[in-house]
Amino acid sequence: MEVVCLNSEPVFDDGDEYEDEGGCSLMEQDDEMGETQSKKEPPPPTVGLEFESFDEAYDFYNVYAKEQGFGIRVSNSWFRSKRKERYRAKLSCSSAGFKKKSEANNPRPETRTGCPAMIVIRLVDSKRWRIVDLELEHNHPVSPDTKRFYKSHKKMILAAKKAHRSEPVREVHTIKLYRAASVDAVCNGYSDVDEREGRNPVNQSNHLELKEGDAHAVYNYFCRMKLTNPNFFYLMNLDDEGRLRNVFWADARSRAAYSHFSDTITIDTTCLANKFEIPLISFVGVNHQGQSILLGCGFLGHESTEYFVWIFRAWLTCMLQHPPQVIVTDQSKPLQNAVSLVFPGARHCYCLGYIMQRVPERLGGLKGFEAIKRQLNKAIYDSLKIAEFETCWGDMIERHGLGDSKWLQALYGDRQRWVPVYLKDIPFAGMIPIKENEGFNAFFDGYVHKHTSFKEFIDKYDLALQRKHLKEAMGDLESRNSSFELKTRCNFELQLSKVYTKEIFKKFQSEVEGMYSCFNTRQVNVSGPITTYVVKERVEVEGSEKEVRCYEVLYETTQADIRCICSLFNFKGYLCRHALNVLNYNGVEEIPPRYILPRWCKDFKRRYPIDYGGSDADVNNPGQWYNHLYRRVVQVVEEGAQSQEHYKAVLQGLEELLHKLSL
């Protein structure tokens, strides 16, 4: 297999554009030559269109760009290392990316907007170029009236002038339709065509693109793990020709962790969305310290419902058919289809962090972008009621003329899956951001970059997990052996300092301190045992400015039920400052047990073992013996890790047991 290298930097400078061989100087476009060109409007780019050469593909996109009113350039190219043969290229809108900052006294003004519009073409069968990915929407206005001012269009006219005068210039080349977006988009009886999947139509030949040594590295790793880690699980999916399509695996710690933290998970497809070399998909949860934990991962050969369904079912099989309650993913129709098929009982939501990361790319080129961004943030993060969000969103669309934005239209259509005000009844365990300054990091952040190879990732995988496990162990040690510093005289703080892990207590502690920014707690309505209160709070807005906001809190006295309109308890898993104020107002000295989630407690893994199949194993089923014994042993391990004395006692007991069994 030939070694393939992906250049980490564009082969062409950011300001360069593709030029025909025998390049020549630029010339201004004249009206006479414009009249000789074909007036036929070219078809739009479509995934699957094929061309006889790179030049033909470039010319096709350039003609399309000219008709739409934007310029293009080659923003990146990939070459095979041995022959320096180009086999992949990305043609982008001339407004893509941003120029490097200049140290000149009078630098040129920034004209680029980070526009996402592009096509990616790839050499297939060593002779044809095929469109394999595309994005047609721009984040800035485009107008055919300005097309003559783009550098790439001037080159097209120059090429026309070099051609024989007796032959009219053909702007549209003969194009073979390899596959339309809607063809073969039905797999296993369901259709999964949408904007994203239309770019990557289902094709039985889609498989993992492995370099030399990658397959051996993956296989050898799995073999080694099965020898040293008996509860290691992996599955491989092959096509009819024996090529690897998908891979999934999870180690023993991931499977044990899921038995404790199976309530809410995130399916991280960052590497797929950003077109990394490795199509990594990760199943991620949150442990009792609020840290991300890996619950399994895999490589996906193609972004389609069919492939997502395979890897989801592999994961569910690994986790003994025990689905999570809540699943958070990127906004994607194939993902949505697959989740509904494999996890029909789960609440499926879109990750707000992923969506907000795309705002500059999608809207950055629009006039008044900063004002748009402020109003968008206000609608998303500050709305306490659905009516407030609807009003703020509608005002933003109307004020800035955003009614034609397909991206915003799609977001609004899916608003019940990602806007916090619609998700208040879902327990997220802190897995989605609800404030503007809250960020999120992928589990393998810092270990994977755009050009990380399969082999390199396998080498880094164990290191990443080892560091994460060490961080969790150190957190457990600090939580058990340290006394937390109290910052107030509030009994709520003292109560939970004895219960919560260190990191969760620090977050709760900020809510206790926040009680002192609340004031004028007053009763506004009584309906039977339910009393409605309004709590005012001074909150920071832009800069150092503050404004007063009112929060409604419902309190049921007989059962000590309490719920605040901010719903922090469902979003994060601990009570907010507004609810704490109302409890304090009613003379409640301790937080009711129902509002102290066991998943945040120091001894959670030891005190709350989860057994999917009941407490008794079927004596006639060897498979159940293994699973039941394994879960019980995990409890023993958790006890043994509590102290050096426990460790020695457990180790001695295990050695005696093994000796007794003659093993």
GROMACS .gro file of C-alpha atoms in nm, residues 96-266:
model
  171
   96ALA     CA    1  -1.270   3.146   0.316
   97GLY     CA    2  -1.035   3.166   0.615
   98PHE     CA    3  -0.865   3.480   0.736
   99LYS     CA    4  -0.540   3.642   0.633
  100LYS     CA    5  -0.239   3.630   0.860
  101LYS     CA    6  -0.191   3.939   1.073
  102SER     CA    7   0.053   4.182   0.920
  103GLU     CA    8   0.309   4.381   1.113
  104ALA     CA    9   0.316   4.653   0.848
  105ASN     CA   10   0.238   5.010   0.949
  106ASN     CA   11  -0.060   5.028   0.718
  107PRO     CA   12  -0.184   4.670   0.674
  108ARG     CA   13  -0.453   4.595   0.421
  109PRO     CA   14  -0.802   4.566   0.567
  110GLU     CA   15  -0.940   4.216   0.626
  111THR     CA   16  -1.167   4.116   0.336
  112ARG     CA   17  -1.225   3.752   0.422
  113THR     CA   18  -1.510   3.627   0.638
  114GLY     CA   19  -1.419   3.266   0.715
  115CYS     CA   20  -1.678   3.157   0.457
  116PRO     CA   21  -1.751   2.780   0.468
  117ALA     CA   22  -1.856   2.747   0.100
  118MET     CA   23  -1.636   2.490  -0.077
  119ILE     CA   24  -1.613   2.163  -0.266
  120VAL     CA   25  -1.370   1.879  -0.201
  121ILE     CA   26  -1.262   1.672  -0.500
  122ARG     CA   27  -1.079   1.340  -0.495
  123LEU     CA   28  -0.897   1.131  -0.754
  124VAL     CA   29  -1.075   0.795  -0.804
  125ASP     CA   30  -0.951   0.496  -1.002
  126SER     CA   31  -0.636   0.701  -1.078
  127LYS     CA   32  -0.810   0.880  -1.365
  128ARG     CA   33  -1.126   1.068  -1.263
  129TRP     CA   34  -1.193   1.348  -1.013
  130ARG     CA   35  -1.509   1.321  -0.806
  131ILE     CA   36  -1.682   1.571  -0.576
  132VAL     CA   37  -1.686   1.398  -0.237
  133ASP     CA   38  -1.795   1.684  -0.009
  134LEU     CA   39  -1.942   2.029  -0.050
  135GLU     CA   40  -2.097   2.327   0.123
  136LEU     CA   41  -2.301   2.564  -0.092
  137GLU     CA   42  -2.411   2.822   0.166
  138HIS     CA   43  -2.199   3.134   0.224
  139ASN     CA   44  -2.176   3.342   0.540
  140HIS     CA   45  -2.167   3.668   0.340
  141PRO     CA   46  -2.381   3.819   0.064
  142VAL     CA   47  -2.303   3.706  -0.292
  143SER     CA   48  -2.411   3.891  -0.605
  144PRO     CA   49  -2.351   3.814  -0.976
  145ASP     CA   50  -2.308   4.188  -1.030
  146THR     CA   51  -1.965   4.174  -0.865
  147LYS     CA   52  -1.833   3.860  -1.037
  148ARG     CA   53  -1.599   4.040  -1.280
  149PHE     CA   54  -1.385   4.165  -0.994
  150TYR     CA   55  -1.266   3.821  -0.879
  151LYS     CA   56  -0.922   3.698  -0.968
  152SER     CA   57  -1.033   3.346  -1.061
  153HIS     CA   58  -1.286   3.479  -1.313
  154LYS     CA   59  -1.022   3.694  -1.483
  155LYS     CA   60  -0.811   3.382  -1.532
  156MET     CA   61  -1.104   3.212  -1.698
  157ILE     CA   62  -1.133   3.497  -1.946
  158LEU     CA   63  -0.758   3.488  -2.005
  159ALA     CA   64  -0.780   3.115  -2.087
  160ALA     CA   65  -1.060   3.192  -2.328
  161LYS     CA   66  -0.849   3.448  -2.510
  162LYS     CA   67  -0.571   3.191  -2.551
  163ALA     CA   68  -0.814   2.948  -2.717
  164HIS     CA   69  -0.868   2.941  -3.091
  165ARG     CA   70  -1.079   3.240  -3.197
  166SER     CA   71  -1.300   3.027  -3.418
  167GLU     CA   72  -1.412   2.811  -3.126
  168PRO     CA   73  -1.653   2.952  -2.872
  169VAL     CA   74  -1.544   2.909  -2.513
  170ARG     CA   75  -1.740   2.637  -2.336
  171GLU     CA   76  -1.789   2.729  -1.973
  172VAL     CA   77  -1.961   2.403  -1.884
  173HIS     CA   78  -1.767   2.084  -1.948
  174THR     CA   79  -1.926   1.747  -2.011
  175ILE     CA   80  -1.990   1.599  -1.666
  176LYS     CA   81  -2.067   1.241  -1.575
  177LEU     CA   82  -2.327   1.200  -1.305
  178TYR     CA   83  -2.176   0.938  -1.078
  179ARG     CA   84  -2.460   0.939  -0.826
  180ALA     CA   85  -2.740   1.177  -0.743
  181ALA     CA   86  -2.794   1.281  -0.382
  182SER     CA   87  -3.119   1.089  -0.350
  183VAL     CA   88  -3.008   0.762  -0.514
  184ASP     CA   89  -2.941   0.463  -0.289
  185ALA     CA   90  -3.026   0.670   0.018
  186VAL     CA   91  -3.256   0.402   0.152
  187CYS     CA   92  -3.097   0.137   0.367
  188ASN     CA   93  -3.275  -0.136   0.562
  189GLY     CA   94  -3.612   0.009   0.474
  190TYR     CA   95  -3.568   0.370   0.587
  191SER     CA   96  -3.471   0.686   0.405
  192ASP     CA   97  -3.198   0.908   0.544
  193VAL     CA   98  -3.141   1.184   0.292
  194ASP     CA   99  -3.081   1.537   0.413
  195GLU     CA  100  -2.842   1.822   0.343
  196ARG     CA  101  -2.554   1.654   0.523
  197GLU     CA  102  -2.615   1.300   0.402
  198GLY     CA  103  -2.683   1.418   0.050
  199ARG     CA  104  -2.319   1.515   0.040
  200ASN     CA  105  -2.220   1.158   0.127
  201PRO     CA  106  -2.468   0.920  -0.036
  202VAL     CA  107  -2.482   0.567   0.095
  203ASN     CA  108  -2.241   0.349  -0.097
  204GLN     CA  109  -2.159  -0.008  -0.011
  205SER     CA  110  -1.798   0.057  -0.112
  206ASN     CA  111  -1.745   0.316   0.162
  207HIS     CA  112  -1.481   0.190   0.400
  208LEU     CA  113  -1.206   0.316   0.627
  209GLU     CA  114  -0.916   0.465   0.433
  210LEU     CA  115  -0.620   0.303   0.604
  211LYS     CA  116  -0.255   0.380   0.538
  212GLU     CA  117   0.025   0.127   0.545
  213GLY     CA  118   0.056  -0.015   0.895
  214ASP     CA  119  -0.279   0.119   1.021
  215ALA     CA  120  -0.469  -0.210   0.996
  216HIS     CA  121  -0.192  -0.401   1.173
  217ALA     CA  122  -0.173  -0.139   1.449
  218VAL     CA  123  -0.547  -0.158   1.518
  219TYR     CA  124  -0.563  -0.538   1.504
  220ASN     CA  125  -0.252  -0.586   1.719
  221TYR     CA  126  -0.391  -0.344   1.977
  222PHE     CA  127  -0.716  -0.539   1.998
  223CYS     CA  128  -0.533  -0.869   2.032
  224ARG     CA  129  -0.310  -0.730   2.305
  225MET     CA  130  -0.607  -0.588   2.496
  226LYS     CA  131  -0.799  -0.917   2.481
  227LEU     CA  132  -0.500  -1.091   2.639
  228THR     CA  133  -0.444  -0.837   2.916
  229ASN     CA  134  -0.800  -0.711   2.962
  230PRO     CA  135  -1.050  -1.001   2.955
  231ASN     CA  136  -1.356  -0.773   2.957
  232PHE     CA  137  -1.231  -0.579   2.654
  233PHE     CA  138  -1.495  -0.565   2.381
  234TYR     CA  139  -1.455  -0.495   2.009
  235LEU     CA  140  -1.642  -0.546   1.684
  236MET     CA  141  -1.533  -0.500   1.322
  237ASN     CA  142  -1.764  -0.447   1.026
  238LEU     CA  143  -1.640  -0.565   0.684
  239ASP     CA  144  -1.788  -0.516   0.338
  240ASP     CA  145  -1.837  -0.793   0.081
  241GLU     CA  146  -1.479  -0.752  -0.041
  242GLY     CA  147  -1.332  -0.787   0.306
  243ARG     CA  148  -1.254  -0.417   0.352
  244LEU     CA  149  -1.299  -0.259   0.692
  245ARG     CA  150  -1.607  -0.035   0.712
  246ASN     CA  151  -1.652   0.035   1.084
  247VAL     CA  152  -1.478  -0.048   1.410
  248PHE     CA  153  -1.599  -0.024   1.771
  249TRP     CA  154  -1.428  -0.103   2.099
  250ALA     CA  155  -1.456  -0.041   2.473
  251ASP     CA  156  -1.226  -0.151   2.752
  252ALA     CA  157  -1.322  -0.298   3.089
  253ARG     CA  158  -1.308   0.039   3.269
  254SER     CA  159  -1.544   0.198   3.018
  255ARG     CA  160  -1.794  -0.085   3.060
  256ALA     CA  161  -1.771  -0.065   3.438
  257ALA     CA  162  -1.805   0.315   3.432
  258TYR     CA  163  -2.122   0.291   3.226
  259SER     CA  164  -2.278   0.065   3.489
  260HIS     CA  165  -2.256   0.366   3.724
  261PHE     CA  166  -2.301   0.665   3.492
  262SER     CA  167  -2.552   0.557   3.230
  263ASP     CA  168  -2.804   0.836   3.273
  264THR     CA  169  -2.673   1.088   3.018
  265ILE     CA  170  -2.416   1.046   2.740
  266THR     CA  171  -2.273   1.255   2.459
   0.00000   0.00000   0.00000
